[in-house]
Coordinates of N, CA, C and O in Angstrom, one line a residue:
Chain A
X1309 N 47.2 176.2 73.7 CA 47.0 176.8 75.0 C 46.5 175.7 76.0 O 45.6 174.9 75.7
X1310 N 47.2 175.6 77.1 CA 46.8 174.6 78.2 C 46.4 175.3 79.4 O 46.8 176.4 79.7
X1311 N 45.5 174.6 80.2 CA 45.1 175.2 81.5 C 45.6 174.2 82.6 O 45.4 173.0 82.6
X1312 N 46.4 174.8 83.5 CA 46.9 174.1 84.6 C 46.1 174.3 85.8 O 45.7 175.5 86.1
X1313 N 45.8 173.3 86.6 CA 45.1 173.4 87.9 C 46.1 172.8 88.9 O 46.4 171.6 88.9
X1314 N 46.5 173.7 89.8 CA 47.5 173.3 90.8 C 46.9 173.3 92.2 O 46.1 174.2 92.5
X1315 N 47.2 172.2 92.9 CA 46.7 172.2 94.3 C 47.9 172.2 95.2 O 48.8 171.3 95.1
X1316 N 48.0 173.2 96.1 CA 49.1 173.3 97.1 C 48.6 173.0 98.5 O 47.6 173.6 98.9
X1317 N 49.2 172.0 99.1 CA 48.7 171.6 100.5 C 49.9 171.7 101.5 O 51.0 171.5 101.1
X1318 N 49.5 172.1 102.7 CA 50.5 172.0 103.8 C 51.0 170.6 104.0 O 50.1 169.7 103.9
X1319 N 52.3 170.3 104.2 CA 52.7 169.0 104.5 C 52.0 168.4 105.8 O 51.7 169.2 106.7
X1320 N 51.7 167.1 105.8 CA 50.9 166.6 106.9 C 51.5 166.9 108.3 O 50.8 167.0 109.3
X1321 N 52.8 167.0 108.4 CA 53.5 167.2 109.7 C 53.3 168.7 110.2 O 53.6 169.0 111.3
X1322 N 52.9 169.6 109.3 CA 52.8 171.0 109.7 C 51.4 171.3 110.2 O 50.4 170.9 109.6
X1323 N 51.4 171.9 111.4 CA 50.1 172.3 112.0 C 49.4 173.3 111.2 O 49.9 174.3 110.8
X1324 N 48.1 173.0 110.9 CA 47.3 173.9 110.0 C 46.3 174.7 110.9 O 45.2 174.2 111.2
X1325 N 46.8 175.8 111.3 CA 46.0 176.6 112.3 C 44.7 177.1 111.6 O 43.6 177.2 112.3
X1326 N 44.8 177.5 110.4 CA 43.6 178.0 109.7 C 42.5 176.8 109.6 O 41.3 177.1 109.8
X1327 N 43.0 175.6 109.3 CA 42.1 174.5 109.3 C 41.5 174.2 110.6 O 40.3 173.9 110.7
X1328 N 42.3 174.3 111.7 CA 41.7 174.1 113.1 C 40.6 175.2 113.4 O 39.6 174.8 114.0
X1329 N 40.8 176.4 112.9 CA 39.9 177.4 113.2 C 38.6 177.2 112.4 O 37.5 177.3 113.0
X1330 N 38.7 176.7 111.2 CA 37.5 176.4 110.4 C 36.8 175.2 111.0 O 35.5 175.2 111.1
X1331 N 37.5 174.2 111.5 CA 36.9 173.0 112.1 C 36.1 173.5 113.3 O 35.0 173.0 113.5
X1332 N 36.7 174.3 114.1 CA 35.9 174.8 115.3 C 34.6 175.5 114.8 O 33.6 175.4 115.4
X1333 N 34.7 176.3 113.8 CA 33.6 177.0 113.3 C 32.5 176.0 112.8 O 31.3 176.2 113.1
X1334 N 32.9 175.0 112.1 CA 32.0 174.0 111.6 C 31.3 173.3 112.8 O 30.1 173.1 112.8
X1335 N 32.1 173.0 113.9 CA 31.5 172.3 115.0 C 30.5 173.2 115.7 O 29.5 172.8 116.2
X1336 N 30.8 174.6 115.8 CA 29.9 175.5 116.4 C 28.6 175.6 115.7 O 27.6 175.8 116.3
X1337 N 28.6 175.3 114.4 CA 27.4 175.2 113.6 C 26.6 173.9 113.8 O 25.6 173.7 113.2
X1338 N 27.2 173.0 114.6 CA 26.5 171.8 114.9 C 26.9 170.6 114.1 O 26.4 169.5 114.3
X1339 N 27.9 170.8 113.2 CA 28.3 169.6 112.3 C 29.5 168.9 112.9 O 30.6 169.1 112.5
X1340 N 29.2 168.1 113.9 CA 30.3 167.4 114.6 C 30.8 166.2 113.9 O 31.8 165.6 114.3
X1341 N 30.2 165.9 112.7 CA 30.8 164.8 111.9 C 32.0 165.2 111.2 O 32.7 164.3 110.7
X1342 N 32.4 166.5 111.1 CA 33.5 166.9 110.4 C 34.7 167.0 111.2 O 34.7 167.5 112.3
X1343 N 35.9 166.5 110.7 CA 37.1 166.6 111.5 C 38.3 166.6 110.6 O 38.2 166.4 109.4
X1344 N 39.4 167.0 111.1 CA 40.7 167.0 110.4 C 40.6 167.9 109.2 O 41.0 167.4 108.1
X1345 N 40.2 169.1 109.3 CA 40.1 170.1 108.2 C 41.5 170.6 107.9 O 42.2 171.1 108.8
X1346 N 41.8 170.6 106.6 CA 43.1 171.2 106.2 C 42.9 172.0 105.0 O 42.2 171.7 104.1
X1347 N 43.5 173.2 105.0 CA 43.2 174.2 104.0 C 44.5 174.5 103.1 O 45.6 174.7 103.7
X1348 N 44.3 174.4 101.8 CA 45.4 174.6 100.9 C 44.9 175.6 99.9 O 43.9 176.3 100.0
X1349 N 45.8 175.8 98.8 CA 45.4 176.7 97.8 C 45.2 175.9 96.5 O 45.7 174.9 96.2
X1350 N 44.3 176.5 95.7 CA 44.0 175.9 94.4 C 44.2 177.0 93.4 O 43.6 178.1 93.4
X1351 N 45.2 176.8 92.5 CA 45.6 177.8 91.5 C 45.3 177.4 90.1 O 45.6 176.2 89.7
X1352 N 44.6 178.2 89.3 CA 44.3 177.9 87.9 C 45.0 178.9 87.1 O 45.0 180.1 87.4
X1353 N 45.7 178.4 86.0 CA 46.3 179.4 85.1 C 46.4 178.8 83.7 O 46.4 177.6 83.5
X1354 N 46.5 179.7 82.7 CA 46.6 179.3 81.3 C 48.1 179.4 81.0 O 48.8 180.3 81.4
X1355 N 48.5 178.4 80.2 CA 49.9 178.3 79.8 C 50.0 178.3 78.3 O 49.4 177.4 77.7
X1356 N 50.7 179.2 77.7 CA 50.9 179.2 76.2 C 52.0 178.3 75.9 O 53.2 178.7 76.0
X1357 N 51.7 177.0 75.6 CA 52.7 176.1 75.3 C 52.2 175.3 74.1 O 51.0 175.1 73.8
X1358 N 53.2 174.7 73.3 CA 52.8 174.0 72.1 C 52.5 172.6 72.4 O 51.8 171.9 71.7
X1359 N 53.1 172.0 73.4 CA 52.9 170.6 73.8 C 52.5 170.5 75.3 O 52.8 171.4 76.1
X1360 N 51.9 169.4 75.6 CA 51.5 169.2 77.0 C 52.7 169.0 77.9 O 52.7 169.5 79.0
X1361 N 53.8 168.4 77.4 CA 55.0 168.3 78.2 C 55.6 169.6 78.5 O 56.1 169.9 79.6
X1362 N 55.5 170.6 77.5 CA 56.1 171.9 77.8 C 55.2 172.6 78.8 O 55.7 173.3 79.7
X1363 N 53.9 172.5 78.7 CA 53.0 173.1 79.7 C 53.3 172.5 81.1 O 53.3 173.3 82.1
X1364 N 53.5 171.2 81.2 CA 53.8 170.6 82.5 C 55.1 171.2 83.0 O 55.3 171.4 84.2
X1365 N 56.1 171.3 82.2 CA 57.4 171.8 82.6 C 57.3 173.2 83.1 O 57.8 173.6 84.2
X1366 N 56.6 174.1 82.4 CA 56.4 175.5 82.9 C 55.6 175.5 84.2 O 56.0 176.3 85.1
X1367 N 54.6 174.7 84.3 CA 53.8 174.7 85.5 C 54.6 174.3 86.7 O 54.6 174.9 87.8
X1368 N 55.4 173.2 86.5 CA 56.3 172.7 87.6 C 57.3 173.8 88.0 O 57.6 174.0 89.2
X1369 N 57.9 174.5 87.0 CA 58.9 175.5 87.3 C 58.2 176.6 88.1 O 58.8 177.1 89.1
X1370 N 57.0 177.0 87.7 CA 56.3 178.1 88.5 C 56.0 177.7 89.9 O 56.2 178.5 90.8
X1371 N 55.6 176.4 90.1 CA 55.4 175.9 91.4 C 56.6 175.9 92.3 O 56.6 176.4 93.4
X1372 N 57.7 175.4 91.7 CA 59.0 175.3 92.5 C 59.6 176.7 92.8 O 60.1 176.9 93.9
X1373 N 59.5 177.6 91.8 CA 60.1 178.9 92.0 C 59.3 179.9 92.7 O 59.8 180.8 93.4
X1374 N 58.0 179.8 92.7 CA 57.2 180.9 93.2 C 56.0 180.4 94.0 O 55.7 180.9 95.2
X1375 N 55.2 179.5 93.5 CA 53.9 179.2 94.1 C 53.9 178.4 95.4 O 53.2 178.7 96.3
X1376 N 54.8 177.4 95.5 CA 54.8 176.6 96.6 C 56.1 176.8 97.4 O 57.1 177.1 96.9
X1377 N 55.9 176.7 98.8 CA 57.1 176.8 99.7 C 57.5 175.3 99.9 O 56.8 174.6 100.6
X1378 N 58.6 174.9 99.3 CA 59.0 173.5 99.3 C 59.3 173.0 100.6 O 59.3 171.7 100.8
X1379 N 59.6 173.8 101.6 CA 59.9 173.3 103.0 C 58.6 172.9 103.7 O 58.5 171.9 104.4
X1380 N 57.5 173.6 103.4 CA 56.3 173.4 104.2 C 55.1 172.8 103.4 O 54.1 172.4 103.9
X1381 N 55.2 172.9 102.0 CA 54.1 172.6 101.2 C 54.4 171.5 100.1 O 55.5 171.4 99.7
X1382 N 53.4 170.8 99.8 CA 53.5 169.9 98.6 C 52.6 170.4 97.5 O 51.6 171.1 97.8
X1383 N 52.9 170.1 96.3 CA 52.0 170.5 95.2 C 51.7 169.4 94.2 O 52.5 168.5 94.0
X1384 N 50.5 169.4 93.7 CA 50.2 168.5 92.6 C 49.5 169.3 91.5 O 48.9 170.4 91.8
X1385 N 49.5 168.9 90.3 CA 48.8 169.7 89.3 C 48.4 168.8 88.1 O 48.9 167.6 87.9
X1386 N 47.3 169.2 87.4 CA 46.9 168.6 86.2 C 46.9 169.6 85.1 O 46.8 170.8 85.4
X1387 N 47.1 169.2 83.9 CA 47.2 170.1 82.7 C 46.2 169.6 81.7 O 46.2 168.4 81.4
X1388 N 45.4 170.4 81.2 CA 44.5 170.0 80.1 C 44.5 171.0 78.9 O 44.7 172.2 79.2
X1389 N 44.3 170.6 77.7 CA 44.2 171.4 76.6 C 42.9 172.2 76.6 O 41.9 171.7 76.8
X1390 N 43.0 173.5 76.3 CA 41.8 174.3 76.2 C 41.7 175.1 74.9 O 42.7 175.3 74.2
Chain B
X291 N 33.8 156.4 107.2 CA 34.5 157.7 107.2 C 34.8 158.1 105.7 O 35.3 157.2 104.9
X292 N 34.4 159.3 105.4 CA 34.7 159.8 104.0 C 35.6 161.0 104.0 O 35.7 161.7 105.0
X293 N 36.3 161.1 102.9 CA 37.2 162.3 102.8 C 36.6 163.2 101.7 O 36.5 162.8 100.6
X294 N 36.3 164.5 102.1 CA 35.9 165.4 101.1 C 37.0 166.3 100.7 O 37.8 166.8 101.5
X295 N 37.1 166.6 99.4 CA 38.0 167.6 98.8 C 37.2 168.6 98.1 O 36.5 168.4 97.2
X296 N 37.3 169.8 98.7 CA 36.5 171.0 98.2 C 37.4 172.0 97.5 O 38.4 172.3 98.0
X297 N 36.9 172.5 96.4 CA 37.7 173.5 95.7 C 36.7 174.8 95.6 O 35.6 174.7 95.1
X298 N 37.2 175.9 96.2 CA 36.4 177.1 96.2 C 37.1 178.1 95.3 O 38.3 178.4 95.5
X299 N 36.4 178.6 94.3 CA 37.0 179.6 93.3 C 36.2 180.8 93.3 O 35.0 180.8 93.5
X300 N 36.9 181.9 93.1 CA 36.2 183.2 92.8 C 35.4 183.1 91.6 O 35.8 182.5 90.6
X301 N 34.2 183.7 91.5 CA 33.4 183.7 90.3 C 34.2 184.4 89.2 O 34.9 185.4 89.5
X302 N 34.0 184.0 88.0 CA 34.8 184.5 86.9 C 34.6 186.1 86.7 O 35.6 186.7 86.3
X303 N 33.5 186.6 87.1 CA 33.3 188.1 87.0 C 34.0 188.9 88.1 O 34.1 190.1 88.0
X304 N 34.5 188.2 89.1 CA 35.1 188.9 90.2 C 36.6 189.1 89.9 O 37.3 188.1 89.6
X305 N 37.1 190.3 90.1 CA 38.6 190.6 89.9 C 39.4 189.8 90.9 O 39.1 190.0 92.1
X306 N 40.4 189.1 90.5 CA 41.2 188.3 91.4 C 42.6 189.0 91.6 O 43.5 188.8 90.8
X307 N 42.6 189.9 92.6 CA 43.8 190.7 92.7 C 45.0 189.9 93.2 O 46.2 190.1 92.7
X308 N 44.8 188.9 94.0 CA 45.9 188.0 94.4 C 46.5 187.3 93.2 O 47.7 187.1 93.0
X309 N 45.6 186.8 92.3 CA 46.0 186.1 91.1 C 46.8 187.1 90.2 O 47.8 186.7 89.6
X310 N 46.4 188.3 90.1 CA 47.1 189.3 89.3 C 48.5 189.5 89.8 O 49.5 189.6 89.1
X311 N 48.6 189.6 91.1 CA 49.9 189.8 91.8 C 50.8 188.6 91.5 O 52.0 188.8 91.2
X312 N 50.3 187.4 91.6 CA 51.1 186.2 91.3 C 51.5 186.1 89.9 O 52.6 185.8 89.5
X313 N 50.6 186.5 89.0 CA 50.9 186.5 87.5 C 52.1 187.5 87.3 O 53.0 187.2 86.5
X314 N 52.0 188.7 87.9 CA 53.1 189.6 87.7 C 54.4 189.0 88.2 O 55.5 189.1 87.6
X315 N 54.4 188.3 89.4 CA 55.6 187.6 89.9 C 56.1 186.6 89.0 O 57.3 186.5 88.8
X316 N 55.2 185.8 88.4 CA 55.7 184.8 87.4 C 56.3 185.4 86.2 O 57.4 185.0 85.7
X317 N 55.7 186.5 85.7 CA 56.3 187.2 84.6 C 57.7 187.8 84.9 O 58.6 187.8 84.1
X318 N 57.8 188.3 86.1 CA 59.1 188.8 86.6 C 60.2 187.8 86.6 O 61.4 188.1 86.3
X319 N 59.8 186.5 86.8 CA 60.7 185.4 86.8 C 61.0 185.0 85.3 O 61.8 184.0 85.1
X320 N 60.4 185.6 84.4 CA 60.7 185.3 83.0 C 59.8 184.3 82.3 O 59.9 184.0 81.2
X321 N 58.7 183.9 83.0 CA 57.8 182.9 82.4 C 56.6 183.6 81.8 O 55.5 183.7 82.4
X322 N 56.8 184.2 80.7 CA 55.8 185.0 80.1 C 54.7 184.1 79.4 O 53.7 184.7 78.9
X323 N 54.8 182.8 79.4 CA 53.8 181.9 78.8 C 52.6 181.8 79.7 O 51.6 181.3 79.3
X324 N 52.7 182.2 81.0 CA 51.7 182.0 81.9 C 50.7 183.3 82.0 O 51.2 184.4 82.0
X325 N 49.4 183.0 81.9 CA 48.5 184.2 82.0 C 47.2 183.7 82.7 O 47.0 182.5 82.9
X326 N 46.4 184.7 83.0 CA 45.1 184.5 83.6 C 45.2 183.6 84.9 O 44.4 182.6 85.0
X327 N 46.0 184.0 85.8 CA 46.2 183.2 87.1 C 45.0 183.6 88.0 O 44.7 184.7 88.2
X328 N 44.4 182.5 88.5 CA 43.3 182.7 89.5 C 43.5 181.8 90.7 O 43.9 180.7 90.5
X329 N 43.3 182.4 91.9 CA 43.7 181.7 93.1 C 42.4 181.4 93.9 O 41.6 182.3 94.2
X330 N 42.3 180.1 94.3 CA 41.2 179.7 95.1 C 41.6 178.9 96.3 O 42.8 178.9 96.6
X331 N 40.7 178.3 97.0 CA 41.0 177.5 98.2 C 40.8 176.0 97.9 O 39.8 175.7 97.2
X332 N 41.6 175.2 98.5 CA 41.4 173.8 98.4 C 41.3 173.3 99.9 O 42.2 173.5 100.6
X333 N 40.1 172.7 100.2 CA 39.9 172.3 101.6 C 39.7 170.8 101.6 O 38.9 170.2 100.8
X334 N 40.4 170.1 102.5 CA 40.2 168.7 102.7 C 39.7 168.4 104.1 O 40.2 169.0 105.0
X335 N 38.7 167.6 104.2 CA 38.3 167.2 105.6 C 37.7 165.8 105.6 O 37.2 165.3 104.6
X336 N 37.7 165.3 106.8 CA 37.1 164.0 107.0 C 35.7 164.1 107.5 O 35.4 165.0 108.3
X337 N 34.8 163.3 107.0 CA 33.4 163.4 107.4 C 33.0 162.0 107.9 O 33.1 161.0 107.2
X338 N 32.5 162.0 109.2 CA 32.0 160.7 109.8 C 30.6 160.5 109.3 O 29.7 161.1 109.9
X339 N 30.4 159.8 108.3 CA 29.1 159.5 107.8 C 29.0 158.1 107.4 O 30.0 157.4 107.1
X340 N 27.8 157.5 107.4 CA 27.6 156.1 107.1 C 27.4 155.8 105.6 O 27.8 154.8 105.2
X341 N 27.0 156.8 104.9 CA 26.8 156.6 103.5 C 27.5 157.8 102.7 O 27.7 158.9 103.3
X342 N 27.7 157.6 101.4 CA 28.3 158.6 100.6 C 27.4 159.8 100.5 O 27.8 160.9 100.5
X343 N 26.1 159.5 100.3 CA 25.1 160.5 100.2 C 25.1 161.5 101.4 O 25.0 162.7 101.3
X344 N 25.2 160.8 102.6 CA 25.2 161.6 103.8 C 26.4 162.5 103.9 O 26.4 163.7 104.2
X345 N 27.6 161.9 103.5 CA 28.8 162.7 103.5 C 28.7 163.9 102.5 O 29.2 165.0 102.8
X346 N 28.1 163.7 101.4 CA 27.9 164.7 100.4 C 27.0 165.8 100.9 O 27.3 167.0 100.8
X347 N 26.0 165.4 101.6 CA 25.0 166.4 102.2 C 25.7 167.2 103.3 O 25.6 168.5 103.3
X348 N 26.5 166.6 104.1 CA 27.2 167.4 105.2 C 28.2 168.3 104.6 O 28.4 169.5 105.0
X349 N 29.0 167.8 103.5 CA 30.0 168.7 102.9 C 29.3 169.9 102.2 O 29.8 171.0 102.4
X350 N 28.2 169.6 101.5 CA 27.5 170.8 100.9 C 27.0 171.8 101.9 O 27.1 173.0 101.7
X351 N 26.5 171.3 103.0 CA 26.0 172.2 104.1 C 27.1 173.0 104.6 O 27.0 174.2 104.8
X352 N 28.3 172.4 104.9 CA 29.5 173.1 105.4 C 29.9 174.2 104.4 O 30.2 175.3 104.8
X353 N 29.9 173.9 103.1 CA 30.3 174.8 102.1 C 29.3 176.0 102.1 O 29.7 177.2 102.1
X354 N 28.0 175.7 102.1 CA 27.0 176.8 102.0 C 27.0 177.7 103.2 O 26.8 178.9 103.2
X355 N 27.1 177.0 104.4 CA 27.0 177.8 105.7 C 28.2 178.5 106.1 O 28.2 179.5 106.8
X356 N 29.4 178.0 105.7 CA 30.6 178.5 106.3 C 31.8 178.7 105.3 O 32.4 179.8 105.3
X357 N 32.0 177.7 104.5 CA 33.3 177.7 103.7 C 33.3 178.7 102.5 O 34.3 179.3 102.3
X358 N 32.2 178.7 101.8 CA 32.2 179.5 100.6 C 31.3 180.8 100.8 O 30.2 180.7 101.5
X359 N 31.7 181.8 100.2 CA 30.8 183.0 100.1 C 30.0 183.0 98.8 O 30.5 183.2 97.8
X360 N 28.7 182.7 99.0 CA 27.9 182.4 97.8 C 27.7 183.6 96.8 O 27.4 183.4 95.7
X361 N 28.0 184.8 97.3 CA 27.9 185.9 96.4 C 29.1 186.0 95.5 O 29.0 186.3 94.3
X362 N 30.3 185.7 96.0 CA 31.5 185.9 95.2 C 32.2 184.6 94.8 O 33.1 184.6 93.9
X363 N 31.8 183.5 95.4 CA 32.6 182.2 95.1 C 31.7 181.1 94.7 O 30.5 181.0 95.0
X364 N 32.3 180.2 93.9 CA 31.7 178.9 93.5 C 32.4 177.8 94.2 O 33.6 177.9 94.5
X365 N 31.7 176.7 94.5 CA 32.5 175.5 95.0 C 32.1 174.3 94.3 O 31.0 174.1 93.8
X366 N 33.1 173.4 94.3 CA 32.9 172.0 93.8 C 33.5 171.1 94.8 O 34.4 171.5 95.5
X367 N 33.0 169.8 94.9 CA 33.7 168.9 95.8 C 33.6 167.5 95.3 O 32.7 167.2 94.5
X368 N 34.5 166.7 95.8 CA 34.4 165.2 95.6 C 34.5 164.6 96.9 O 35.1 165.1 97.9
X369 N 33.9 163.4 97.0 CA 33.9 162.6 98.3 C 34.4 161.2 98.0 O 33.9 160.6 97.0
X370 N 35.3 160.8 98.8 CA 35.7 159.4 98.6 C 35.8 158.7 100.0 O 36.1 159.3 101.0
X371 N 35.6 157.4 99.9 CA 35.6 156.6 101.2 C 37.1 156.4 101.6 O 38.0 156.1 100.7
X372 N 37.4 156.5 102.9 CA 38.8 156.3 103.3 C 38.7 155.3 104.5 O 37.8 155.1 105.1

């Protein structure tokens, strides 16, 4: 059994309105040192695979087919044995 | 200038309905090896701080005051110089 941790981020050229809203909120709290906030998704899942390569293949397939929007988002992931 | 990468996850005891829905979607695509999907947030932001300790302090303050719901969520973060 492997555990995959996937991070999905908006591509740099895409305006992140949620991040802008959070940045405004942080500034309203007085923390003006914070800027360029960008918000993505972090997905953790278990993969029943016999090898690490197979776990990576399944994770990548899930990202491409369902989890990430390849037009607007990038994804990275790590896989570890659990 | 430092860049903070924050990961916010639902506490293990909290039911993750979004994760359950994604898991169902993945199974519908035929990937039955995947289970226990949990979805969190990944936040990246720049912090104008002179030292790494100060950047960590500001990041932790932002998490506690705004980004994470301390009743339902846990957060971890890393800070690197950019």
